Amino acid sequence: MSHTHDADCIFCKIVAGQIPSRKVYEDEELYAFHDIAPWAPVHFLIVPKTHIASMAQLGSEHERLMGRIMLLAPRLALEQGCKPYPEGGFRVVVNTGAEGGQEVPHLHVHVMGGPRPWARG
Ligand code: 5GP
Ligand code: ZN
């Protein structure tokens, strides 16, 4: 499967192995890796291998891809040590655009969890 690769994109470089990362999961179209600056005891990112700048660029052709990410999140959260629902759990965040707090313009889903307190709210 071929993916759109942006030579200037840090997450495209991570997907391509040009920048090292601590891999959590990989398949043909998705890559997951530990966040370099975790906000929680468990904090990893799930990204599409193909370059999509943000949620704002999504179209109906991405329905399956985004569905796969959302189904992968709970599975990987458990594998990474989050306790099961309802006592455990995790938080999913997708920052989008400058006012949404997005710093890396390659769509990524944050999955955060572990014993609290680790974040507000
Ligand atoms: P954003 O603010 O765009 O939603 O989140 C970007 C996330 O990517 C941040 O949590 C940041 O710590 C993480 N990050 C940025 N650069 C790297 C990197 O080179 N490696 C890894 N593993 N995470 C990164
Ligand atoms: Zn990219």
PDB file of C-alpha atoms and ligand atoms in Angstrom:
ATOM      1  CA  MET A   1       0.000   0.000   0.000  1.00  0.00           C
ATOM      2  CA  SER A   2       1.401   3.431  -0.871  1.00  0.00           C
ATOM      3  CA  HIS A   3       1.061   6.393   1.441  1.00  0.00           C
ATOM      4  CA  THR A   4       1.291  10.098   0.941  1.00  0.00           C
ATOM      5  CA  HIS A   5       4.565  11.173   2.520  1.00  0.00           C
ATOM      6  CA  ASP A   6       5.371  14.784   3.413  1.00  0.00           C
ATOM      7  CA  ALA A   7       9.170  15.103   3.519  1.00  0.00           C
ATOM      8  CA  ASP A   8       8.914  17.977   6.010  1.00  0.00           C
ATOM      9  CA  CYS A   9       6.528  16.208   8.392  1.00  0.00           C
ATOM     10  CA  ILE A  10       7.944  14.882  11.650  1.00  0.00           C
ATOM     11  CA  PHE A  11       5.314  12.129  11.975  1.00  0.00           C
ATOM     12  CA  CYS A  12       5.805  11.043   8.346  1.00  0.00           C
ATOM     13  CA  LYS A  13       9.492  10.704   9.257  1.00  0.00           C
ATOM     14  CA  ILE A  14       8.589   8.645  12.325  1.00  0.00           C
ATOM     15  CA  VAL A  15       6.329   6.394  10.227  1.00  0.00           C
ATOM     16  CA  ALA A  16       9.177   5.950   7.707  1.00  0.00           C
ATOM     17  CA  GLY A  17      11.694   5.158  10.470  1.00  0.00           C
ATOM     18  CA  GLN A  18      13.738   8.258   9.650  1.00  0.00           C
ATOM     19  CA  ILE A  19      13.204   9.492  13.217  1.00  0.00           C
ATOM     20  CA  PRO A  20      13.293   6.870  15.981  1.00  0.00           C
ATOM     21  CA  SER A  21      10.210   6.199  18.061  1.00  0.00           C
ATOM     22  CA  ARG A  22       9.034   3.688  20.642  1.00  0.00           C
ATOM     23  CA  LYS A  23       6.557   1.630  18.650  1.00  0.00           C
ATOM     24  CA  VAL A  24       3.304   0.500  20.238  1.00  0.00           C
ATOM     25  CA  TYR A  25       1.602  -0.949  17.147  1.00  0.00           C
ATOM     26  CA  GLU A  26       1.920  -1.067  13.377  1.00  0.00           C
ATOM     27  CA  ASP A  27      -0.079  -2.361  10.457  1.00  0.00           C
ATOM     28  CA  GLU A  28      -0.366  -1.440   6.787  1.00  0.00           C
ATOM     29  CA  GLU A  29      -2.141   1.833   7.380  1.00  0.00           C
ATOM     30  CA  LEU A  30      -1.646   2.764  11.038  1.00  0.00           C
ATOM     31  CA  TYR A  31       1.303   3.394  13.337  1.00  0.00           C
ATOM     32  CA  ALA A  32       1.216   3.946  17.103  1.00  0.00           C
ATOM     33  CA  PHE A  33       4.090   5.137  19.291  1.00  0.00           C
ATOM     34  CA  HIS A  34       4.746   6.521  22.754  1.00  0.00           C
ATOM     35  CA  ASP A  35       4.527  10.292  23.102  1.00  0.00           C
ATOM     36  CA  ILE A  36       7.974  11.764  23.724  1.00  0.00           C
ATOM     37  CA  ALA A  37       6.594  14.100  26.416  1.00  0.00           C
ATOM     38  CA  PRO A  38       3.823  12.109  28.119  1.00  0.00           C
ATOM     39  CA  TRP A  39       1.039  13.869  30.026  1.00  0.00           C
ATOM     40  CA  ALA A  40      -0.094  10.622  31.664  1.00  0.00           C
ATOM     41  CA  PRO A  41       1.434   7.321  32.833  1.00  0.00           C
ATOM     42  CA  VAL A  42       0.185   5.804  29.570  1.00  0.00           C
ATOM     43  CA  HIS A  43       0.379   8.199  26.610  1.00  0.00           C
ATOM     44  CA  PHE A  44       0.733   7.085  23.048  1.00  0.00           C
ATOM     45  CA  LEU A  45      -0.290   8.433  19.658  1.00  0.00           C
ATOM     46  CA  ILE A  46      -2.069   6.609  16.843  1.00  0.00           C
ATOM     47  CA  VAL A  47      -1.443   8.040  13.375  1.00  0.00           C
ATOM     48  CA  PRO A  48      -2.440   7.098   9.854  1.00  0.00           C
ATOM     49  CA  LYS A  49       0.673   6.238   7.856  1.00  0.00           C
ATOM     50  CA  THR A  50      -0.557   8.427   5.051  1.00  0.00           C
ATOM     51  CA  HIS A  51      -0.095  12.146   5.567  1.00  0.00           C
ATOM     52  CA  ILE A  52      -3.363  13.827   6.578  1.00  0.00           C
ATOM     53  CA  ALA A  53      -2.788  17.226   8.168  1.00  0.00           C
ATOM     54  CA  SER A  54      -5.657  17.136  10.666  1.00  0.00           C
ATOM     55  CA  MET A  55      -9.254  16.123  11.251  1.00  0.00           C
ATOM     56  CA  ALA A  56     -10.230  19.162   9.191  1.00  0.00           C
ATOM     57  CA  GLN A  57      -8.985  17.396   6.043  1.00  0.00           C
ATOM     58  CA  LEU A  58     -11.031  14.228   6.569  1.00  0.00           C
ATOM     59  CA  GLY A  59     -13.528  13.089   3.973  1.00  0.00           C
ATOM     60  CA  SER A  60     -15.844  10.137   3.560  1.00  0.00           C
ATOM     61  CA  GLU A  61     -12.941   8.159   2.079  1.00  0.00           C
ATOM     62  CA  HIS A  62     -11.405   8.161   5.559  1.00  0.00           C
ATOM     63  CA  GLU A  63     -14.383   6.679   7.414  1.00  0.00           C
ATOM     64  CA  ARG A  64     -12.884   3.211   7.637  1.00  0.00           C
ATOM     65  CA  LEU A  65      -9.434   4.480   8.580  1.00  0.00           C
ATOM     66  CA  MET A  66     -10.782   6.634  11.412  1.00  0.00           C
ATOM     67  CA  GLY A  67     -13.041   3.822  12.557  1.00  0.00           C
ATOM     68  CA  ARG A  68     -10.048   1.529  12.751  1.00  0.00           C
ATOM     69  CA  ILE A  69      -8.174   4.069  14.895  1.00  0.00           C
ATOM     70  CA  MET A  70     -11.097   4.348  17.302  1.00  0.00           C
ATOM     71  CA  LEU A  71     -11.362   0.584  17.644  1.00  0.00           C
ATOM     72  CA  LEU A  72      -7.618   0.237  18.115  1.00  0.00           C
ATOM     73  CA  ALA A  73      -7.466   2.791  20.951  1.00  0.00           C
ATOM     74  CA  PRO A  74      -9.147   0.652  23.673  1.00  0.00           C
ATOM     75  CA  ARG A  75      -7.233  -2.446  22.651  1.00  0.00           C
ATOM     76  CA  LEU A  76      -3.828  -0.748  22.781  1.00  0.00           C
ATOM     77  CA  ALA A  77      -4.748   1.118  25.988  1.00  0.00           C
ATOM     78  CA  LEU A  78      -5.246  -2.209  27.750  1.00  0.00           C
ATOM     79  CA  GLU A  79      -2.052  -3.620  26.243  1.00  0.00           C
ATOM     80  CA  GLN A  80      -0.143  -0.584  27.500  1.00  0.00           C
ATOM     81  CA  GLY A  81      -1.346  -1.047  31.055  1.00  0.00           C
ATOM     82  CA  CYS A  82      -4.565   0.921  31.384  1.00  0.00           C
ATOM     83  CA  LYS A  83      -6.961  -0.895  33.694  1.00  0.00           C
ATOM     84  CA  PRO A  84     -10.235  -2.150  32.228  1.00  0.00           C
ATOM     85  CA  TYR A  85     -13.437  -0.127  32.116  1.00  0.00           C
ATOM     86  CA  PRO A  86     -15.083   1.164  34.242  1.00  0.00           C
ATOM     87  CA  GLU A  87     -12.495   1.471  37.037  1.00  0.00           C
ATOM     88  CA  GLY A  88      -9.708   2.032  34.551  1.00  0.00           C
ATOM     89  CA  GLY A  89     -10.143   3.577  31.146  1.00  0.00           C
ATOM     90  CA  PHE A  90      -8.395   6.167  29.060  1.00  0.00           C
ATOM     91  CA  ARG A  91      -8.819   9.540  27.407  1.00  0.00           C
ATOM     92  CA  VAL A  92      -8.750  10.162  23.656  1.00  0.00           C
ATOM     93  CA  VAL A  93      -7.813  13.628  22.390  1.00  0.00           C
ATOM     94  CA  VAL A  94      -7.444  14.900  18.837  1.00  0.00           C
ATOM     95  CA  ASN A  95      -6.108  18.449  18.793  1.00  0.00           C
ATOM     96  CA  THR A  96      -7.034  20.144  15.525  1.00  0.00           C
ATOM     97  CA  GLY A  97      -5.652  23.430  14.227  1.00  0.00           C
ATOM     98  CA  ALA A  98      -3.908  26.225  16.083  1.00  0.00           C
ATOM     99  CA  GLU A  99      -6.871  27.073  18.297  1.00  0.00           C
ATOM    100  CA  GLY A 100      -7.376  23.375  18.929  1.00  0.00           C
ATOM    101  CA  GLY A 101      -3.866  23.148  20.323  1.00  0.00           C
ATOM    102  CA  GLN A 102      -2.411  21.108  17.451  1.00  0.00           C
ATOM    103  CA  GLU A 103       1.364  21.388  17.219  1.00  0.00           C
ATOM    104  CA  VAL A 104       2.219  18.616  14.747  1.00  0.00           C
ATOM    105  CA  PRO A 105       0.284  18.907  11.459  1.00  0.00           C
ATOM    106  CA  HIS A 106      -0.116  15.167  10.848  1.00  0.00           C
ATOM    107  CA  LEU A 107      -3.373  13.765  12.201  1.00  0.00           C
ATOM    108  CA  HIS A 108      -2.772  11.954  15.490  1.00  0.00           C
ATOM    109  CA  VAL A 109      -5.004  10.545  18.191  1.00  0.00           C
ATOM    110  CA  HIS A 110      -3.665  10.881  21.731  1.00  0.00           C
ATOM    111  CA  VAL A 111      -4.551   7.977  24.026  1.00  0.00           C
ATOM    112  CA  MET A 112      -3.858   8.723  27.691  1.00  0.00           C
ATOM    113  CA  GLY A 113      -4.504   6.787  30.854  1.00  0.00           C
ATOM    114  CA  GLY A 114      -3.143   5.257  34.007  1.00  0.00           C
ATOM    115  CA  PRO A 115      -3.549   6.055  37.683  1.00  0.00           C
ATOM    116  CA  ARG A 116      -4.826   9.566  38.336  1.00  0.00           C
ATOM    117  CA  PRO A 117      -4.340  12.390  38.986  1.00  0.00           C
ATOM    118  CA  TRP A 118      -2.468  13.163  35.774  1.00  0.00           C
ATOM    119  CA  ALA A 119      -4.618  15.799  34.130  1.00  0.00           C
ATOM    120  CA  ARG A 120      -7.297  18.352  34.853  1.00  0.00           C
ATOM    121  CA  GLY A 121     -10.950  17.375  34.618  1.00  0.00           C
TER     122      GLY A 121
HETATM  123  P1  5GP B   1      -0.357  18.011  19.421  1.00  0.00           P
HETATM  124  O1  5GP B   1      -0.095  19.154  20.329  1.00  0.00           O
HETATM  125  O2  5GP B   1       0.011  18.323  17.990  1.00  0.00           O
HETATM  126  O3  5GP B   1      -1.722  17.415  19.564  1.00  0.00           O
HETATM  127  O4  5GP B   1       0.572  16.838  19.942  1.00  0.00           O
HETATM  128  C1  5GP B   1       1.810  16.531  19.404  1.00  0.00           C
HETATM  129  C2  5GP B   1       2.418  15.512  20.335  1.00  0.00           C
HETATM  130  O5  5GP B   1       3.509  14.930  19.681  1.00  0.00           O
HETATM  131  C3  5GP B   1       2.931  16.118  21.646  1.00  0.00           C
HETATM  132  O6  5GP B   1       2.299  15.465  22.737  1.00  0.00           O
HETATM  133  C4  5GP B   1       4.432  15.852  21.600  1.00  0.00           C
HETATM  134  O7  5GP B   1       4.966  15.506  22.853  1.00  0.00           O
HETATM  135  C5  5GP B   1       4.534  14.717  20.603  1.00  0.00           C
HETATM  136  N1  5GP B   1       5.769  14.719  19.831  1.00  0.00           N
HETATM  137  C6  5GP B   1       6.302  15.771  19.169  1.00  0.00           C
HETATM  138  N2  5GP B   1       7.442  15.414  18.563  1.00  0.00           N
HETATM  139  C7  5GP B   1       7.615  14.094  18.832  1.00  0.00           C
HETATM  140  C8  5GP B   1       8.634  13.155  18.472  1.00  0.00           C
HETATM  141  O8  5GP B   1       9.604  13.445  17.773  1.00  0.00           O
HETATM  142  N3  5GP B   1       8.495  11.884  18.950  1.00  0.00           N
HETATM  143  C9  5GP B   1       7.431  11.519  19.715  1.00  0.00           C
HETATM  144  N4  5GP B   1       7.399  10.247  20.132  1.00  0.00           N
HETATM  145  N5  5GP B   1       6.453  12.376  20.082  1.00  0.00           N
HETATM  146  C10 5GP B   1       6.552  13.653  19.642  1.00  0.00           C
HETATM  147 ZN    ZN B   2       2.909  13.559   7.859  1.00  0.00          ZN
END
